[in-house]
Structure formats: structure tokens, C-alpha cells
XYZ file of C-alpha atoms in Angstrom:
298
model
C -76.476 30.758 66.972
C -75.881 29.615 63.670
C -72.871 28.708 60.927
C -71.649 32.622 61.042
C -68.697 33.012 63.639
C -69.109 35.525 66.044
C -65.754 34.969 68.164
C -65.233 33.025 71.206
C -67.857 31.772 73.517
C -67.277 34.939 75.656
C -67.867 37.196 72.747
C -70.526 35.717 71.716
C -72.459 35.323 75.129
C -71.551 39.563 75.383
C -73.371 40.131 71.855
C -76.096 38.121 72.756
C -76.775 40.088 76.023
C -76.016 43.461 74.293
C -78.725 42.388 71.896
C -81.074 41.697 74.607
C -80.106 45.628 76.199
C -81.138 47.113 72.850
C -84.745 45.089 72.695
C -85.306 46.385 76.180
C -84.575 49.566 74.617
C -87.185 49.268 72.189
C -89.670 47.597 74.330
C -89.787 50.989 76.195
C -90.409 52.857 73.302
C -86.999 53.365 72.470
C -86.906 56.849 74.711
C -83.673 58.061 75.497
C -84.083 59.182 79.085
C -85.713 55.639 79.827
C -83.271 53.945 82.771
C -82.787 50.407 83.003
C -80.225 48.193 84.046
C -77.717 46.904 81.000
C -75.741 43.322 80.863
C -73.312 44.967 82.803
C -75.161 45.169 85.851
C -75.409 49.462 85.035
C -78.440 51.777 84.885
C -77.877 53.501 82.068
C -80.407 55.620 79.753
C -81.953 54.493 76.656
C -79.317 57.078 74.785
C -76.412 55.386 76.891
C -77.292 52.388 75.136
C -75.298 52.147 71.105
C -75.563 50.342 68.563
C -72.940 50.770 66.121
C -71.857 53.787 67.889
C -75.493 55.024 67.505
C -77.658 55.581 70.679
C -80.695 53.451 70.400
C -82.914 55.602 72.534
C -83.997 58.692 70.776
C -87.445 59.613 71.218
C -88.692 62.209 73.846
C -92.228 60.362 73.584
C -93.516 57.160 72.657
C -95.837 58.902 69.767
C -92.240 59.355 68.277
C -91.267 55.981 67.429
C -92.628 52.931 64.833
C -91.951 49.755 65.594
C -91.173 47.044 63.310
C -89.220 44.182 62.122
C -89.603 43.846 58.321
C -90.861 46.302 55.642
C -91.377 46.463 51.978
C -87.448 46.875 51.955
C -85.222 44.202 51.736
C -86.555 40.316 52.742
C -89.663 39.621 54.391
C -89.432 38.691 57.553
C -89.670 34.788 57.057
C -87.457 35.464 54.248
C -84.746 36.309 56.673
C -85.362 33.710 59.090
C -84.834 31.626 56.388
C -81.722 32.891 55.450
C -80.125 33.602 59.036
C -81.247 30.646 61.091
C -79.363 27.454 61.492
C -79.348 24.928 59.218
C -80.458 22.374 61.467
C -83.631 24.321 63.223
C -86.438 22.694 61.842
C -89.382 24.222 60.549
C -91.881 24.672 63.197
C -88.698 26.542 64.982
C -88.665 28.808 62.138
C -92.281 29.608 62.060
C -91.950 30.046 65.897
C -89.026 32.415 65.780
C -91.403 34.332 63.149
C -94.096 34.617 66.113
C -91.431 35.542 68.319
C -90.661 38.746 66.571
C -94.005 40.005 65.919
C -94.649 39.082 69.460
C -92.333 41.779 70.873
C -93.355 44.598 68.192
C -96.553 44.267 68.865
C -95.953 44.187 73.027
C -93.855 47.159 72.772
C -94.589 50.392 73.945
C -94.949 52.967 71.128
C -96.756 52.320 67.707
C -96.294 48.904 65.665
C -95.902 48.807 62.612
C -96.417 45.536 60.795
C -95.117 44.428 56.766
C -98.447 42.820 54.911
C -98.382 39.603 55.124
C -96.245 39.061 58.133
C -98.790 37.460 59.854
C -99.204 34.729 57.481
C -95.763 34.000 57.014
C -95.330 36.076 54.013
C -92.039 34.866 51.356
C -91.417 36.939 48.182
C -88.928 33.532 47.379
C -86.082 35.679 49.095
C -86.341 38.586 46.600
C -84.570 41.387 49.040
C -86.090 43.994 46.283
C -89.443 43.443 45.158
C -90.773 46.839 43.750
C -90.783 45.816 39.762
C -90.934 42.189 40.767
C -94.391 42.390 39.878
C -97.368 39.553 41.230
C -95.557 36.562 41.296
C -93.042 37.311 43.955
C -95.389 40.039 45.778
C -98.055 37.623 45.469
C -100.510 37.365 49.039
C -102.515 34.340 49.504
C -105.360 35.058 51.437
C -106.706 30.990 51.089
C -103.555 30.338 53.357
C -102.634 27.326 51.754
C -99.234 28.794 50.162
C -96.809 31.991 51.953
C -95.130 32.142 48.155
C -91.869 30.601 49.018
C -90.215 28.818 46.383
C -91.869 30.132 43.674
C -88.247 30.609 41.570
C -85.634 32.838 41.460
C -85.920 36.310 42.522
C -84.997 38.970 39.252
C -81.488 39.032 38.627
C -80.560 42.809 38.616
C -80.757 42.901 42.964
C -80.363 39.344 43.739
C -78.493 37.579 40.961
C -74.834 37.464 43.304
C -76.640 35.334 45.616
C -78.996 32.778 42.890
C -76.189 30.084 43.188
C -77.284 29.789 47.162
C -81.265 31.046 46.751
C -81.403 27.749 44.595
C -80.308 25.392 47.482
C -82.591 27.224 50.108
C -85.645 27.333 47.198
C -85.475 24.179 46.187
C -85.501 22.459 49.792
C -88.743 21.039 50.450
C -88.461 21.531 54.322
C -88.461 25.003 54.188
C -91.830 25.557 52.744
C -94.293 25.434 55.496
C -98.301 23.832 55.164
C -101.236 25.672 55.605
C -100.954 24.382 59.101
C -98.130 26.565 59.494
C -99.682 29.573 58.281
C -103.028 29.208 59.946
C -101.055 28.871 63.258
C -99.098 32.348 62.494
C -102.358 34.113 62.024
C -103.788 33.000 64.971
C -100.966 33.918 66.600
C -101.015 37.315 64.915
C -104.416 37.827 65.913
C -104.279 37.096 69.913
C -101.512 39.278 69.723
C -104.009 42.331 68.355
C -106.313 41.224 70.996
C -103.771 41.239 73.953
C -102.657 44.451 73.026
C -105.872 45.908 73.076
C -106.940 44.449 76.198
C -104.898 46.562 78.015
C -103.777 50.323 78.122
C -100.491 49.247 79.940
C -99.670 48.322 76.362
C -100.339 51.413 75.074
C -99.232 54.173 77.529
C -99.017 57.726 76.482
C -96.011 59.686 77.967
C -92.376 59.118 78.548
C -92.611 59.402 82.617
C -96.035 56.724 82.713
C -93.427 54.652 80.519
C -90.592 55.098 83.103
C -92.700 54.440 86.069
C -94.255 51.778 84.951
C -91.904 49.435 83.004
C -89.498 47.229 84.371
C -87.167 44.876 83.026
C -85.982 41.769 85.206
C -83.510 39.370 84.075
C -80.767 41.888 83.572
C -77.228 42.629 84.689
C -74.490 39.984 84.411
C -76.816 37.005 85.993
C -78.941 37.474 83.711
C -80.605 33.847 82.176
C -79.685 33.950 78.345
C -81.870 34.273 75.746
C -84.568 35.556 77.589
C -86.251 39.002 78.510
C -88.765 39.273 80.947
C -90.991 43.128 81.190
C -93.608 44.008 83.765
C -95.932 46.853 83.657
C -97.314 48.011 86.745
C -100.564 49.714 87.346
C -101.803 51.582 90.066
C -102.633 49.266 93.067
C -101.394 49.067 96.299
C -97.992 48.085 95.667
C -97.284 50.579 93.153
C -97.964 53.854 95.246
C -98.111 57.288 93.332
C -99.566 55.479 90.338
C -102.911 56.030 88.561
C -105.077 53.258 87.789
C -105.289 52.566 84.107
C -106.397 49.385 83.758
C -110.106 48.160 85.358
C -108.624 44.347 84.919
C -104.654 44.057 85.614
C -102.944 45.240 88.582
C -99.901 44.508 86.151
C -98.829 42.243 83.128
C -95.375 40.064 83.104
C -94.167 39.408 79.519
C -91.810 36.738 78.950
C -89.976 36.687 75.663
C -88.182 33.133 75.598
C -85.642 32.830 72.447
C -83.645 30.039 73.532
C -84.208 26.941 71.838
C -85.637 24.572 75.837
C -87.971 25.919 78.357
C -86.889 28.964 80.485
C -87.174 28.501 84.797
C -86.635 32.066 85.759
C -86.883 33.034 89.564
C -87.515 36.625 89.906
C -87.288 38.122 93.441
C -89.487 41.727 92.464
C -92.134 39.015 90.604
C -92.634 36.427 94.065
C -95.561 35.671 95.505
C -98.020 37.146 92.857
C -101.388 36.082 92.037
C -100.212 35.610 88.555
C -101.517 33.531 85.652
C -101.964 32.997 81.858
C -103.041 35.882 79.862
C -106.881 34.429 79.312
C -106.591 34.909 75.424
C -103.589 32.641 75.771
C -105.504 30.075 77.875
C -107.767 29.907 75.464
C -105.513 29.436 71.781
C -104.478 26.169 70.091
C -100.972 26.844 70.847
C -100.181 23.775 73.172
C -96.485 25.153 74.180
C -97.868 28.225 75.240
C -100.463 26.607 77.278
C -97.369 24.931 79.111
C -96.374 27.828 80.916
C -96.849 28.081 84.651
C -95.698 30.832 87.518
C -95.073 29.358 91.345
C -95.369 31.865 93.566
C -93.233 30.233 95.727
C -89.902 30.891 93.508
């Protein structure tokens, strides 16, 4: 959460899991025959699922739908987290909640789609508009050691109602992140291309494979907040009926944690599975991840 109201605490726990039902949504390729189970405890379909009064499962296939989080329109995406997240998160929060949201476009089923730049933290100083903004604000720094953030006012004509505030988030020193930062997003960024492509259960082909394969667990009023956890099966001897895809995985667990402490999760459908860190994420510098453990017991 952060300064905006959104209602009482009921409210806002019911638009937080709603949010979660429409990620799940897009997770699955945002099909609209896709069932899953919504905050309500319901199987619905991906179509049964609105947004605005809008069903957020559409597509027939997966080959129908790009995924993405920020485009050449409007603010990068570190320019929003910037200008959404609470003023107290600090820093290495924000460039975490950046790696967050790549994370699930790029573990999606479907095709991603990612903004240039996004992996390195990319600022245009919070110019929502950028297309005769010329260099300086589309600027891309491929020495790392600056994301362009701060660099001065945006052009009047599409952001001058909001300079008075730009100047308070521009000028704050804590909001500009080291080449530290930005070194740590591309790594990110890259282990994410390389988990993707290590397995096809990433990448499957047709609405049913989709269907029969993806599952989502912490659902349904219980649900843990904040959290959204997504299996893919493959064919093994649990999963009868199903074709092998993958020489490697029997099946991948993603875990999507956005709440702000460490997530204990017991899954009944996940128990007593010879489960264990992706090796790619064994093997980065990202010491949080590296903290993550399954018991097979719970």
C-alpha cells in the first residue's frame, strides 16, 4: 500500500486479491476459457474474470497475447515505481519491485514483450511522453553507471501540471540508484531469459496444454496475501494423460512474493516433492533469493 486511500481494510484486502485473480489471468496467457479458482473460492473462466467491467481473458491461444508491463507510452517502468510506491520503501525495495514485474512477464505463458531499457532500470526523469523529448530524456546508458533519472524536468507541453511534484521526487538523492543497482537488474533480467528458455513448460503452445498443465495454488478466500504461487506440470507419473515436454523437470513451482517479509506457504497439491532451487538461481549473486527453501514435510 501506499499514501492513496483505497477504503477500509476490507476493501482494500478485496482489491488486493482481485488484483492477484487478474495476474493469474495473465500468467495463463490471458485465455478466456482458462479455469481457475478466484478470491472467492469460485472456478471461474479467464472471461469471467473483469476488470473495469472488461473480461481479462480474451485470447483463444497463447500466440494471441503480448505481455508486458511498460512501453514507449507513458512512464517507464521504474518511472512508475517511483511515482506509485510508498514514500517510505527504500530503494533496494524499489529496484526489487522492478524485478518483480519483469519476473512475472517474462514467466508468463504467451509472448513477452519487454520496453528497452527495462532491464537496466531505465528513467526518462518521469517524462510520461517522450517521443520529441529527444536524447536527453530517451537517453540509454549502456556503461550502467547512470538509468537517466534526475536528469531535469520532463518538457512542459505533457508533463508541466505535475513539475511542482516531479521536482521533489527529481531532486531526492535516494531515489537515484548506483551502478550497483543497475548491474543487479540486469543480472536479474538475464537469468530470467535463461530460465525461460530452459524450459518449454514456459513456453507451451495451445490453449488445452495451457489448461492442463497450469495451476494456481494460493487461491480462494485463504489465500496468503500478496503472494501467487503457479505450477506447471509435465508428463510424469503423477500427471497421467500428459506428454512429456521437458527432458529435465517433471514440473516447475513459481513463487511470486510481493509482500514486503518472507512468505511460509503450505501447499497441500505441492507436499512431499523432490523440489529445489531453480539451478540458475542457485547459482546468481542475489543473496535473498538464495534464501528460499521448500520442506517437504509442510
Amino acid at each position: 500500500p501506499n499514501e492513496h486511500n483505497h477504503g477500509d481494510k476490507d476493501s482494500v484486502a478485496k482489491y488486493l486479491a482481485l488484483q492477484a485473480d487478474w495476474i493469474c489471468v495473465g500468467l495463463a496467457g490471458n485465455l478466456k476459457e482458462f479455469v481457475s479458482t478466484n478470491y472467492e473460492g469460485t472456478e471461474v473462466k479467464g472471461s469471467e474474470v473483469k476488470k473495469d467491467g472488461v473480461a481479462v481473458g480474451y485470447a483463444s491461444s497463447p500466440i494471441e497475447t503480448i505481455n508486458y508491463v511498460s512501453a514507449h507510452d507513458n512512464e517507464t517502468l521504474y518511472d512508475t515505481i517511483m511515482w506509485k510506491t510508498a514514500k517510505e520503501v527504500p530503494l533496494d525495495e524499489r529496484c526489487r519491485i522492478n524485478h518483480l514485474a519483469t519476473s512475472i512477464v517474462a514467466l508468463s505463458q504467451g509472448i513477452p514483450f519487454f520496453h528497452a531499457g527495462e532491464d537496466m532500470l531505465r528513467s526518462k526523469s518521469l517524462d510520461r511522453d517522450s517521443y520529441n523529448s529527444g536524447d536527453w530524456f530517451n537517453r540509454l546508458d549502456f556503461s550502467y553507471e547512470s538509468n537517466n533519472w534526475g536528469v531535469g524536468l520532463p518538457p512542459k507541453e505533457k508533463n508541466g501540471h505535475n513539475w511542482p511534484l516531479m521536482k521533489t521526487f527529481l531532486a531526492n538523492p535516494s531515489f537515484r540508484p548506483t551502478k550497483h543497482h543497475i548491474l543487479s537488474s540486469v543480472e536479474h533480467f538475464q537469468n530470467l531469459m535463461r530460465i525461460r528458455r530452459s524450459s518449454p513448460l514456459f513456453r507451451l503452445r495451445t490453449a488445452n496444454s495451457i489448461q492442463a498443465r497450469v495451476r494456481f495454488h494460493n487461491t480462494g478466500p485463504s489465500w496468503v496475501p500478496g503472494a501467487i504461487i503457479m505450477s506447471v506440470e509435465d508428463g510424469n507419473e503423477g500427471m497421467p494423460g500428459l506428454d512429456q515436454l521437458d527432458p529435465l523437470y517433471r514440473r516447475i513451482v513459481v513463487i511470486f512474493n510481493a509482500r514486503p517479509s518472507n512468505l511460509i506457504a503450505p501447499i497441500s497439491a505441492l507436499k512431499a516433492l523432490p523440489l529445489s532451487l531453480h539451478p540458475i538461481q542457485e547459482s546468481s549473486s542475489d543473496a535473498r533469493v538464495k534464501t528460499s527453501s521448500y520442506d517437504t514435510i509442510t
